[in-house]
mmCIF file of C-alpha atoms (C1' of nucleotides) in Angstrom:
data_model
loop_
_atom_site.group_PDB
_atom_site.id
_atom_site.type_symbol
_atom_site.label_atom_id
_atom_site.label_comp_id
_atom_site.label_asym_id
_atom_site.label_seq_id
_atom_site.Cartn_x
_atom_site.Cartn_y
_atom_site.Cartn_z
ATOM 1 C CA UNK A 1096 -1.882 77.789 -14.069
ATOM 2 C CA UNK A 1097 -3.748 78.292 -10.854
ATOM 3 C CA UNK A 1098 -3.116 80.581 -7.929
ATOM 4 C CA UNK A 1099 -3.498 78.832 -4.582
ATOM 5 C CA UNK A 1100 -6.575 79.681 -2.557
ATOM 6 C CA UNK A 1101 -4.266 80.641 0.267
ATOM 7 C CA UNK A 1102 -3.655 83.928 -1.514
ATOM 8 C CA UNK A 1103 -7.325 84.844 -1.347
ATOM 9 C CA UNK A 1104 -7.427 83.825 2.297
ATOM 10 C CA UNK A 1105 -4.362 85.847 3.181
ATOM 11 C CA UNK A 1106 -5.635 88.869 1.309
ATOM 12 C CA UNK A 1107 -9.038 88.803 2.997
ATOM 13 C CA UNK A 1108 -7.508 88.271 6.426
ATOM 14 C CA UNK A 1109 -5.057 91.118 5.938
ATOM 15 C CA UNK A 1110 -7.912 93.280 4.747
ATOM 16 C CA UNK A 1111 -9.954 92.387 7.799
ATOM 17 C CA UNK A 1112 -7.051 93.216 10.086
ATOM 18 C CA UNK A 1113 -6.803 96.557 8.343
ATOM 19 C CA UNK A 1114 -10.511 97.158 8.965
ATOM 20 C CA UNK A 1115 -10.422 96.092 12.595
ATOM 21 C CA UNK A 1116 -9.819 98.547 15.420
ATOM 22 C CA UNK A 1117 -6.130 99.343 15.759
ATOM 23 C CA UNK A 1118 -4.282 97.600 18.555
ATOM 24 C CA UNK A 1119 -6.539 94.574 18.990
ATOM 25 C CA UNK A 1120 -4.982 91.304 17.823
ATOM 26 C CA UNK A 1121 -7.385 88.815 16.219
ATOM 27 C CA UNK A 1122 -6.776 85.124 16.994
ATOM 28 C CA UNK A 1123 -6.659 82.768 14.060
ATOM 29 C CA UNK A 1124 -9.843 81.147 15.358
ATOM 30 C CA UNK A 1125 -11.757 84.378 14.822
ATOM 31 C CA UNK A 1126 -10.231 84.883 11.386
ATOM 32 C CA UNK A 1127 -11.071 81.331 10.320
ATOM 33 C CA UNK A 1128 -14.655 81.476 11.552
ATOM 34 C CA UNK A 1129 -15.213 84.899 10.063
ATOM 35 C CA UNK A 1130 -14.665 83.521 6.567
ATOM 36 C CA UNK A 1131 -15.584 79.880 7.196
ATOM 37 C CA UNK A 1132 -12.060 78.616 6.563
ATOM 38 C CA UNK A 1133 -10.232 75.557 7.986
ATOM 39 C CA UNK A 1134 -8.429 76.984 10.988
ATOM 40 C CA UNK A 1135 -5.437 74.630 10.994
ATOM 41 C CA UNK A 1136 -4.622 75.274 7.361
ATOM 42 C CA UNK A 1137 -5.213 78.990 7.560
ATOM 43 C CA UNK A 1138 -2.651 79.020 10.354
ATOM 44 C CA UNK A 1139 0.027 77.972 7.856
ATOM 45 C CA UNK A 1140 -0.674 80.971 5.664
ATOM 46 C CA UNK A 1141 -0.795 83.346 8.613
ATOM 47 C CA UNK A 1142 2.615 82.003 9.594
ATOM 48 C CA UNK A 1143 3.903 82.865 6.145
ATOM 49 C CA UNK A 1144 2.571 86.393 6.440
ATOM 50 C CA UNK A 1145 4.209 86.697 9.841
ATOM 51 C CA UNK A 1146 7.565 85.411 8.587
ATOM 52 C CA UNK A 1147 7.379 87.953 5.769
ATOM 53 C CA UNK A 1148 7.025 90.724 8.327
ATOM 54 C CA UNK A 1149 3.521 91.756 7.277
ATOM 55 C CA UNK A 1150 1.762 90.546 10.412
ATOM 56 C CA UNK A 1151 2.779 90.556 14.029
ATOM 57 C CA UNK A 1152 1.798 87.519 16.103
ATOM 58 C CA UNK A 1153 1.164 87.737 19.837
ATOM 59 C CA UNK A 1154 1.192 84.420 21.753
ATOM 60 C CA UNK A 1155 -0.779 83.682 24.866
ATOM 61 C CA UNK A 1156 -4.373 84.362 25.880
ATOM 62 C CA UNK A 1157 -5.844 87.466 24.250
ATOM 63 C CA UNK A 1158 -3.136 87.062 21.642
ATOM 64 C CA UNK A 1159 -3.544 86.856 17.893
ATOM 65 C CA UNK A 1160 -2.505 88.674 14.741
ATOM 66 C CA UNK A 1161 -2.313 92.331 13.868
ATOM 67 C CA UNK A 1162 -0.746 94.261 10.988
ATOM 68 C CA UNK A 1163 2.965 94.873 11.473
ATOM 69 C CA UNK A 1164 2.796 98.075 9.402
ATOM 70 C CA UNK A 1165 0.187 100.713 8.587
ATOM 71 C CA UNK A 1166 -2.336 99.455 6.018
ATOM 72 C CA UNK A 1167 -1.102 102.091 3.594
ATOM 73 C CA UNK A 1168 2.348 100.525 3.579
ATOM 74 C CA UNK A 1169 1.279 96.973 2.725
ATOM 75 C CA UNK A 1170 0.628 96.172 -0.905
ATOM 76 C CA UNK A 1171 -1.276 93.301 -2.455
ATOM 77 C CA UNK A 1172 2.030 92.197 -3.935
ATOM 78 C CA UNK A 1173 3.518 91.935 -0.446
ATOM 79 C CA UNK A 1174 0.823 89.467 0.562
ATOM 80 C CA UNK A 1175 1.120 87.510 -2.643
ATOM 81 C CA UNK A 1176 4.898 87.198 -2.388
ATOM 82 C CA UNK A 1177 4.609 86.019 1.195
ATOM 83 C CA UNK A 1178 2.157 83.222 0.407
ATOM 84 C CA UNK A 1179 2.830 82.234 -3.178
ATOM 85 C CA UNK A 1180 6.452 83.302 -3.456
ATOM 86 C CA UNK A 1181 7.909 85.886 -5.850
ATOM 87 C CA UNK A 1182 8.909 83.375 -8.531
ATOM 88 C CA UNK A 1183 7.611 83.684 -12.068
ATOM 89 C CA UNK A 1184 5.003 81.129 -13.103
ATOM 90 C CA UNK A 1185 7.119 80.508 -16.183
ATOM 91 C CA UNK A 1186 10.297 78.548 -15.558
ATOM 92 C CA UNK A 1187 12.472 78.279 -18.639
ATOM 93 C CA UNK A 1188 13.604 74.677 -19.164
ATOM 94 C CA UNK A 1189 16.124 75.775 -21.797
ATOM 95 C CA UNK A 1190 14.810 73.307 -24.314
ATOM 96 C CA UNK A 1191 16.610 75.343 -26.957
ATOM 97 C CA UNK A 1192 19.763 73.578 -25.766
ATOM 98 C CA UNK A 1193 18.269 70.091 -26.054
ATOM 99 C CA UNK A 1194 17.529 67.683 -28.879
ATOM 100 C CA UNK A 1195 18.874 67.503 -32.388
ATOM 101 C CA UNK A 1196 18.401 71.226 -32.893
ATOM 102 C CA UNK A 1197 20.246 72.216 -29.730
ATOM 103 C CA UNK A 1198 21.686 75.708 -29.715
ATOM 104 C CA UNK A 1199 25.412 75.896 -29.004
ATOM 105 C CA UNK A 1200 26.538 77.449 -25.723
ATOM 106 C CA UNK A 1201 28.026 80.453 -27.542
ATOM 107 C CA UNK A 1202 24.576 81.082 -29.041
ATOM 108 C CA UNK A 1203 23.008 81.251 -25.594
ATOM 109 C CA UNK A 1204 24.880 84.193 -24.134
ATOM 110 C CA UNK A 1205 21.629 86.133 -24.177
ATOM 111 C CA UNK A 1206 18.609 84.733 -22.359
ATOM 112 C CA UNK A 1207 16.063 82.885 -24.461
ATOM 113 C CA UNK A 1208 13.762 85.397 -26.174
ATOM 114 C CA UNK A 1209 10.709 83.503 -25.003
ATOM 115 C CA UNK A 1210 11.838 83.578 -21.390
ATOM 116 C CA UNK A 1211 12.484 87.324 -21.670
ATOM 117 C CA UNK A 1212 8.954 87.962 -22.836
ATOM 118 C CA UNK A 1213 7.538 85.959 -19.982
ATOM 119 C CA UNK A 1214 9.708 87.780 -17.471
ATOM 120 C CA UNK A 1215 8.476 91.158 -18.698
ATOM 121 C CA UNK A 1216 4.871 89.994 -18.489
ATOM 122 C CA UNK A 1217 5.442 88.794 -14.956
ATOM 123 C CA UNK A 1218 6.891 92.166 -14.029
ATOM 124 C CA UNK A 1219 3.849 93.926 -15.486
ATOM 125 C CA UNK A 1220 1.643 91.691 -13.351
ATOM 126 C CA UNK A 1221 3.654 92.448 -10.235
ATOM 127 C CA UNK A 1222 3.681 96.179 -10.859
ATOM 128 C CA UNK A 1223 -0.071 96.132 -11.140
ATOM 129 C CA UNK A 1224 -0.352 94.429 -7.746
ATOM 130 C CA UNK A 1225 2.302 96.588 -6.137
ATOM 131 C CA UNK A 1226 0.245 99.670 -6.944
ATOM 132 C CA UNK A 1227 -2.564 98.719 -4.563
ATOM 133 C CA UNK A 1228 -2.351 98.949 -0.773
ATOM 134 C CA UNK A 1229 -4.594 97.412 1.863
ATOM 135 C CA UNK A 1230 -5.656 100.927 2.698
ATOM 136 C CA UNK A 1231 -7.108 101.424 -0.759
ATOM 137 C CA UNK A 1232 -8.873 98.086 -0.581
ATOM 138 C CA UNK A 1233 -10.541 98.947 2.713
ATOM 139 C CA UNK A 1234 -12.088 101.986 1.068
ATOM 140 C CA UNK A 1235 -13.753 99.770 -1.501
ATOM 141 C CA UNK A 1236 -15.519 97.635 1.080
ATOM 142 C CA UNK A 1237 -19.202 98.589 1.442
ATOM 143 C CA UNK A 1238 -19.559 100.938 4.399
ATOM 144 C CA UNK A 1239 -22.332 98.910 6.023
ATOM 145 C CA UNK A 1240 -20.171 95.804 6.006
ATOM 146 C CA UNK A 1241 -17.174 97.729 7.321
ATOM 147 C CA UNK A 1242 -19.193 99.088 10.219
ATOM 148 C CA UNK A 1243 -20.589 95.661 11.011
ATOM 149 C CA UNK A 1244 -17.101 94.153 11.040
ATOM 150 C CA UNK A 1245 -15.756 96.812 13.365
ATOM 151 C CA UNK A 1246 -18.626 96.207 15.758
ATOM 152 C CA UNK A 1247 -18.199 92.452 15.613
ATOM 153 C CA UNK A 1248 -14.437 92.408 16.044
ATOM 154 C CA UNK A 1249 -13.934 95.367 18.343
ATOM 155 C CA UNK A 1250 -14.936 93.609 21.528
ATOM 156 C CA UNK A 1251 -13.003 96.264 23.399
ATOM 157 C CA UNK A 1252 -15.366 99.200 23.707
ATOM 158 C CA UNK A 1253 -13.672 102.595 24.168
ATOM 159 C CA UNK A 1254 -12.270 102.298 27.672
ATOM 160 C CA UNK B 414 1.368 78.996 -9.247
ATOM 161 C CA UNK B 415 3.142 77.333 -12.116
ATOM 162 C CA UNK B 416 2.722 77.629 -15.832
ATOM 163 C CA UNK B 417 2.671 74.244 -17.572
ATOM 164 C CA UNK B 418 5.746 73.295 -19.576
ATOM 165 C CA UNK B 419 3.481 72.808 -22.547
ATOM 166 C CA UNK B 420 3.462 76.574 -22.981
ATOM 167 C CA UNK B 421 7.215 76.656 -23.469
ATOM 168 C CA UNK B 422 6.990 73.736 -25.885
ATOM 169 C CA UNK B 423 4.221 75.355 -27.895
ATOM 170 C CA UNK B 424 6.029 78.662 -28.011
ATOM 171 C CA UNK B 425 9.292 77.126 -29.196
ATOM 172 C CA UNK B 426 7.540 74.988 -31.781
ATOM 173 C CA UNK B 427 5.580 77.936 -33.117
ATOM 174 C CA UNK B 428 8.792 79.924 -33.229
ATOM 175 C CA UNK B 429 10.527 77.151 -35.140
ATOM 176 C CA UNK B 430 7.665 76.968 -37.622
ATOM 177 C CA UNK B 431 8.013 80.706 -38.106
ATOM 178 C CA UNK B 432 11.728 80.269 -38.767
ATOM 179 C CA UNK B 433 11.322 77.354 -41.150
ATOM 180 C CA UNK B 434 10.960 77.814 -44.904
ATOM 181 C CA UNK B 435 7.431 78.819 -45.801
ATOM 182 C CA UNK B 436 5.199 76.098 -47.215
ATOM 183 C CA UNK B 437 6.941 73.052 -45.738
ATOM 184 C CA UNK B 438 4.952 71.321 -42.985
ATOM 185 C CA UNK B 439 7.004 69.859 -40.148
ATOM 186 C CA UNK B 440 5.818 66.542 -38.705
ATOM 187 C CA UNK B 441 5.496 66.343 -34.961
ATOM 188 C CA UNK B 442 8.311 63.791 -34.959
ATOM 189 C CA UNK B 443 10.724 66.420 -36.278
ATOM 190 C CA UNK B 444 9.515 69.016 -33.802
ATOM 191 C CA UNK B 445 9.823 66.607 -30.874
ATOM 192 C CA UNK B 446 13.330 65.479 -31.798
ATOM 193 C CA UNK B 447 14.472 69.001 -32.498
ATOM 194 C CA UNK B 448 13.862 69.957 -28.872
ATOM 195 C CA UNK B 449 14.196 66.528 -27.274
ATOM 196 C CA UNK B 450 10.562 66.396 -26.194
ATOM 197 C CA UNK B 451 8.250 63.408 -25.719
ATOM 198 C CA UNK B 452 6.532 63.127 -29.075
ATOM 199 C CA UNK B 453 3.230 61.680 -27.864
ATOM 200 C CA UNK B 454 2.704 64.376 -25.301
ATOM 201 C CA UNK B 455 3.827 67.191 -27.547
ATOM 202 C CA UNK B 456 1.142 66.004 -29.984
ATOM 203 C CA UNK B 457 -1.515 66.997 -27.442
ATOM 204 C CA UNK B 458 -0.276 70.556 -27.325
ATOM 205 C CA UNK B 459 0.062 70.776 -31.096
ATOM 206 C CA UNK B 460 -3.545 69.650 -31.283
ATOM 207 C CA UNK B 461 -4.526 72.501 -29.004
ATOM 208 C CA UNK B 462 -2.691 74.987 -31.203
ATOM 209 C CA UNK B 463 -4.438 73.549 -34.244
ATOM 210 C CA UNK B 464 -7.868 73.726 -32.628
ATOM 211 C CA UNK B 465 -7.169 77.346 -31.766
ATOM 212 C CA UNK B 466 -6.528 78.078 -35.413
ATOM 213 C CA UNK B 467 -2.860 78.977 -34.997
ATOM 214 C CA UNK B 468 -1.458 75.959 -36.808
ATOM 215 C CA UNK B 469 -2.651 74.052 -39.819
ATOM 216 C CA UNK B 470 -2.243 70.271 -39.755
ATOM 217 C CA UNK B 471 -1.750 68.247 -42.893
ATOM 218 C CA UNK B 472 -2.374 64.500 -42.597
ATOM 219 C CA UNK B 473 -0.706 61.821 -44.663
ATOM 220 C CA UNK B 474 2.897 61.259 -45.734
ATOM 221 C CA UNK B 475 4.903 64.459 -46.091
ATOM 222 C CA UNK B 476 2.301 66.033 -43.811
ATOM 223 C CA UNK B 477 2.848 67.925 -40.573
ATOM 224 C CA UNK B 478 2.251 71.342 -39.070
ATOM 225 C CA UNK B 479 2.656 74.836 -40.442
ATOM 226 C CA UNK B 480 1.566 78.257 -39.255
ATOM 227 C CA UNK B 481 -2.017 79.045 -40.168
ATOM 228 C CA UNK B 482 -1.282 82.788 -40.286
ATOM 229 C CA UNK B 483 1.740 84.984 -40.982
ATOM 230 C CA UNK B 484 4.151 85.048 -38.038
ATOM 231 C CA UNK B 485 3.464 88.745 -37.598
ATOM 232 C CA UNK B 486 -0.178 88.014 -36.854
ATOM 233 C CA UNK B 487 0.368 85.461 -34.105
ATOM 234 C CA UNK B 488 1.078 86.766 -30.629
ATOM 235 C CA UNK B 489 2.586 85.042 -27.637
ATOM 236 C CA UNK B 490 -0.774 85.485 -25.951
ATOM 237 C CA UNK B 491 -2.453 83.522 -28.744
ATOM 238 C CA UNK B 492 -0.216 80.550 -28.042
ATOM 239 C CA UNK B 493 -0.642 80.836 -24.311
ATOM 240 C CA UNK B 494 -4.427 81.019 -24.521
ATOM 241 C CA UNK B 495 -4.494 77.979 -26.784
ATOM 242 C CA UNK B 496 -2.459 75.796 -24.427
ATOM 243 C CA UNK B 497 -3.106 77.144 -20.968
ATOM 244 C CA UNK B 498 -6.504 78.703 -21.492
ATOM 245 C CA UNK B 499 -7.417 82.372 -21.081
ATOM 246 C CA UNK B 500 -8.677 82.037 -17.511
ATOM 247 C CA UNK B 501 -7.185 84.096 -14.708
ATOM 248 C CA UNK B 502 -4.942 82.225 -12.267
ATOM 249 C CA UNK B 503 -6.975 83.801 -9.500
ATOM 250 C CA UNK B 504 -10.438 82.329 -9.058
ATOM 251 C CA UNK B 505 -12.480 84.216 -6.477
ATOM 252 C CA UNK B 506 -14.137 81.774 -4.065
ATOM 253 C CA UNK B 507 -16.340 84.537 -2.659
ATOM 254 C CA UNK B 508 -15.292 83.777 0.882
ATOM 255 C CA UNK B 509 -16.625 87.220 1.800
ATOM 256 C CA UNK B 510 -20.070 85.590 1.681
ATOM 257 C CA UNK B 511 -19.107 82.719 3.969
ATOM 258 C CA UNK B 512 -18.615 82.240 7.694
ATOM 259 C CA UNK B 513 -19.817 84.283 10.619
ATOM 260 C CA UNK B 514 -18.768 87.529 8.943
ATOM 261 C CA UNK B 515 -20.575 86.805 5.695
ATOM 262 C CA UNK B 516 -21.477 89.835 3.631
ATOM 263 C CA UNK B 517 -25.135 90.150 2.737
ATOM 264 C CA UNK B 518 -26.173 89.723 -0.897
ATOM 265 C CA UNK B 519 -27.094 93.400 -1.159
ATOM 266 C CA UNK B 520 -23.529 94.239 -0.127
ATOM 267 C CA UNK B 521 -22.129 92.182 -2.983
ATOM 268 C CA UNK B 522 -23.600 94.030 -5.937
ATOM 269 C CA UNK B 523 -20.090 95.124 -6.835
ATOM 270 C CA UNK B 524 -17.400 92.504 -7.390
ATOM 271 C CA UNK B 525 -15.065 91.808 -4.478
ATOM 272 C CA UNK B 526 -12.329 94.467 -4.384
ATOM 273 C CA UNK B 527 -9.655 91.797 -4.127
ATOM 274 C CA UNK B 528 -10.937 89.976 -7.187
ATOM 275 C CA UNK B 529 -10.977 93.256 -9.117
ATOM 276 C CA UNK B 530 -7.335 93.907 -8.349
ATOM 277 C CA UNK B 531 -6.387 90.426 -9.486
ATOM 278 C CA UNK B 532 -8.364 90.812 -12.693
ATOM 279 C CA UNK B 533 -6.585 94.044 -13.534
ATOM 280 C CA UNK B 534 -3.202 92.445 -12.885
ATOM 281 C CA UNK B 535 -4.118 89.551 -15.119
ATOM 282 C CA UNK B 536 -5.078 91.956 -17.866
ATOM 283 C CA UNK B 537 -1.738 93.749 -17.534
ATOM 284 C CA UNK B 538 -0.016 90.399 -17.902
ATOM 285 C CA UNK B 539 -2.017 89.534 -20.986
ATOM 286 C CA UNK B 540 -1.454 92.912 -22.616
ATOM 287 C CA UNK B 541 2.258 92.459 -22.175
ATOM 288 C CA UNK B 542 2.112 89.110 -23.973
ATOM 289 C CA UNK B 543 -0.258 90.351 -26.640
ATOM 290 C CA UNK B 544 2.284 92.980 -27.632
ATOM 291 C CA UNK B 545 4.787 90.428 -28.906
ATOM 292 C CA UNK B 546 4.421 88.495 -32.170
ATOM 293 C CA UNK B 547 6.284 85.411 -33.357
ATOM 294 C CA UNK B 548 7.826 87.613 -36.001
ATOM 295 C CA UNK B 549 9.485 89.756 -33.364
ATOM 296 C CA UNK B 550 10.724 86.690 -31.532
ATOM 297 C CA UNK B 551 12.352 85.263 -34.646
ATOM 298 C CA UNK B 552 14.420 88.412 -34.956
ATOM 299 C CA UNK B 553 15.840 87.824 -31.507
ATOM 300 C CA UNK B 554 17.139 84.366 -32.329
ATOM 301 C CA UNK B 555 20.898 84.360 -33.005
ATOM 302 C CA UNK B 556 21.441 84.545 -36.743
ATOM 303 C CA UNK B 557 23.794 81.555 -36.814
ATOM 304 C CA UNK B 558 21.193 79.384 -35.135
ATOM 305 C CA UNK B 559 18.483 80.645 -37.439
ATOM 306 C CA UNK B 560 20.509 79.803 -40.502
ATOM 307 C CA UNK B 561 21.328 76.363 -39.128
ATOM 308 C CA UNK B 562 17.671 75.660 -38.473
ATOM 309 C CA UNK B 563 16.618 76.702 -41.948
ATOM 310 C CA UNK B 564 19.250 74.422 -43.445
ATOM 311 C CA UNK B 565 18.290 71.529 -41.196
ATOM 312 C CA UNK B 566 14.548 71.809 -41.710
ATOM 313 C CA UNK B 567 14.390 72.958 -45.308
ATOM 314 C CA UNK B 568 14.974 69.529 -46.820
ATOM 315 C CA UNK B 569 13.477 70.901 -49.988
ATOM 316 C CA UNK B 570 16.338 72.628 -51.705
ATOM 317 C CA UNK B 571 15.374 75.355 -54.189
ATOM 318 C CA UNK B 572 13.943 73.299 -57.036
ATOM 319 C "C1'" DC C 942 -5.703 50.362 -55.325
ATOM 320 C "C1'" DA C 943 -2.510 48.970 -51.679
ATOM 321 C "C1'" DA C 944 0.689 50.329 -48.162
ATOM 322 C "C1'" DG C 945 2.844 53.197 -45.223
ATOM 323 C "C1'" DT C 946 2.899 57.912 -43.042
ATOM 324 C "C1'" DC C 947 0.780 61.183 -40.310
ATOM 325 C "C1'" DG C 948 -2.683 63.668 -37.232
ATOM 326 C "C1'" DT C 949 -6.897 62.755 -33.976
ATOM 327 C "C1'" DG C 950 -8.954 61.436 -29.880
ATOM 328 C "C1'" DG C 951 -9.792 58.433 -25.996
ATOM 329 C "C1'" DA C 952 -8.171 55.642 -22.117
ATOM 330 C "C1'" DT C 953 -4.853 55.045 -18.700
ATOM 331 C "C1'" DA C 954 -1.149 55.564 -15.330
ATOM 332 C "C1'" DC C 955 2.360 58.321 -12.800
ATOM 333 C "C1'" DT C 956 3.888 62.413 -10.264
ATOM 334 C "C1'" DA C 957 4.145 66.887 -8.181
ATOM 335 C "C1'" DT C 958 1.810 70.241 -5.697
ATOM 336 C "C1'" DA C 959 -1.748 72.160 -3.130
ATOM 337 C "C1'" DC C 960 -5.104 71.204 0.411
ATOM 338 C "C1'" DA C 961 -6.053 69.653 4.973
ATOM 339 C "C1'" DT C 962 -5.448 67.768 9.624
ATOM 340 C "C1'" DC C 963 -3.241 66.477 13.908
ATOM 341 C "C1'" DC C 964 -0.070 66.741 17.666
ATOM 342 C "C1'" DA C 965 3.867 68.143 20.649
ATOM 343 C "C1'" DC C 966 6.023 72.282 22.038
ATOM 344 C "C1'" DG C 967 7.096 77.135 23.751
ATOM 345 C "C1'" DT C 968 5.118 81.491 25.249
ATOM 346 C "C1'" DT C 969 2.117 84.493 27.807
ATOM 347 C "C1'" DA C 970 -1.984 86.603 30.347
ATOM 348 C "C1'" DG C 971 -4.777 85.979 34.324
ATOM 349 C "C1'" DC D 1272 -0.145 77.144 37.688
ATOM 350 C "C1'" DT D 1273 -3.248 76.813 33.949
ATOM 351 C "C1'" DA D 1274 -5.637 77.741 29.962
ATOM 352 C "C1'" DA D 1275 -5.287 80.220 25.504
ATOM 353 C "C1'" DC D 1276 -2.602 81.000 21.625
ATOM 354 C "C1'" DG D 1277 1.063 80.745 17.871
ATOM 355 C "C1'" DT D 1278 4.972 77.498 15.931
ATOM 356 C "C1'" DG D 1279 6.650 73.800 13.444
ATOM 357 C "C1'" DG D 1280 6.873 69.034 12.017
ATOM 358 C "C1'" DA D 1281 4.688 64.808 10.379
ATOM 359 C "C1'" DT D 1282 1.175 62.898 7.834
ATOM 360 C "C1'" DG D 1283 -2.620 61.896 4.602
ATOM 361 C "C1'" DT D 1284 -5.785 63.223 0.582
ATOM 362 C "C1'" DA D 1285 -7.168 65.382 -3.818
ATOM 363 C "C1'" DT D 1286 -6.332 67.679 -8.019
ATOM 364 C "C1'" DA D 1287 -3.902 69.007 -12.101
ATOM 365 C "C1'" DG D 1288 -0.051 68.335 -15.087
ATOM 366 C "C1'" DT D 1289 2.978 64.925 -17.251
ATOM 367 C "C1'" DA D 1290 3.451 60.947 -20.051
ATOM 368 C "C1'" DT D 1291 2.300 56.836 -22.759
ATOM 369 C "C1'" DC D 1292 -0.325 53.734 -25.684
ATOM 370 C "C1'" DC D 1293 -3.620 52.323 -29.060
ATOM 371 C "C1'" DA D 1294 -7.482 52.391 -32.452
ATOM 372 C "C1'" DC D 1295 -9.054 55.224 -36.055
ATOM 373 C "C1'" DG D 1296 -9.411 58.206 -40.217
ATOM 374 C "C1'" DA D 1297 -7.026 60.934 -43.807
ATOM 375 C "C1'" DC D 1298 -3.832 61.335 -47.324
ATOM 376 C "C1'" DT D 1299 0.275 60.670 -50.387
ATOM 377 C "C1'" DT D 1300 3.075 57.819 -52.869
ATOM 378 C "C1'" DG D 1301 4.150 53.945 -55.681
#
DNA sequence: CAAGTCGTGGATACTATACATCCACGTTAG
DNA sequence: CTAACGTGGATGTATAGTATCCACGACTTG
């Protein structure tokens, strides 16, 4: 079981957008270079975040990505669902109904006990991720780094 | 992110061993046919469960696998760790230290906030699985099926 | 003690998914 | 109009899971 790296990328990019000065969209080129990521592939994940309604994409020169909602209203789970999908890592193959020991249909009215356990565990995992917003993550970034990022990304000085 | 099917196989096999009459080892051939699984591949997973100390393997004719501990002392997490490994699905690539926006080493004394969140979620997942034993799972198998399995597997009638 | 049953471990091949890139297209600011 | 930027499709590569086979050692039965 392995989570795709795209999740880490999406999370860091969303976090960076939350750190950056408000209305300024960051082009994918800046995002990719900031973390040393392949720009073309990162674009796919940014698309997913946009489709999920977490980011807002502005085309054209001086375009780019910005958060579609306040950082306090975007959870880690939101980002994960957008990139990895909400499905459980465990997919029951119903092997209880196969082979010489196959359970009869009337014995399978209730979901397989094993599948139920895995579903509950998956829900616990999701709840844990739903409890954290981008806002809270920003506060855990070292202040020096946060200041440096704002300076680097906020090309638009106070007009 | 996808959990390997081997986990489901291992879980069902362990559950079946917990259902079966006590001291009778079940050969992998029986286990494979009971669920319609490829015997050679299932053997790999049974090996993993044996190495982890959950099953006890008896070589020779009339050999096979049995639980190494009472069913009440084996958790779903035990089986999962044995087959899938205990590692978190999220592996932090430390991209915060890469690219033009790289954080300085002195800013990385604390683990990345994103990685921390993922670790906590993984722990929540594991705790949920640790809370369930094979014993509890057996009780959720339909009684008719349980009886049928005992009859089918317990070739050794009361002597 | 001989033969057949069973688990062990290594080597090998296939397949699905994630990773990665490129290009043609539509949109927009200057 | 043109250059910058996001969109979406087509394509290729790499990694991990799935699956099989075979040689070997252990053990039980006859």
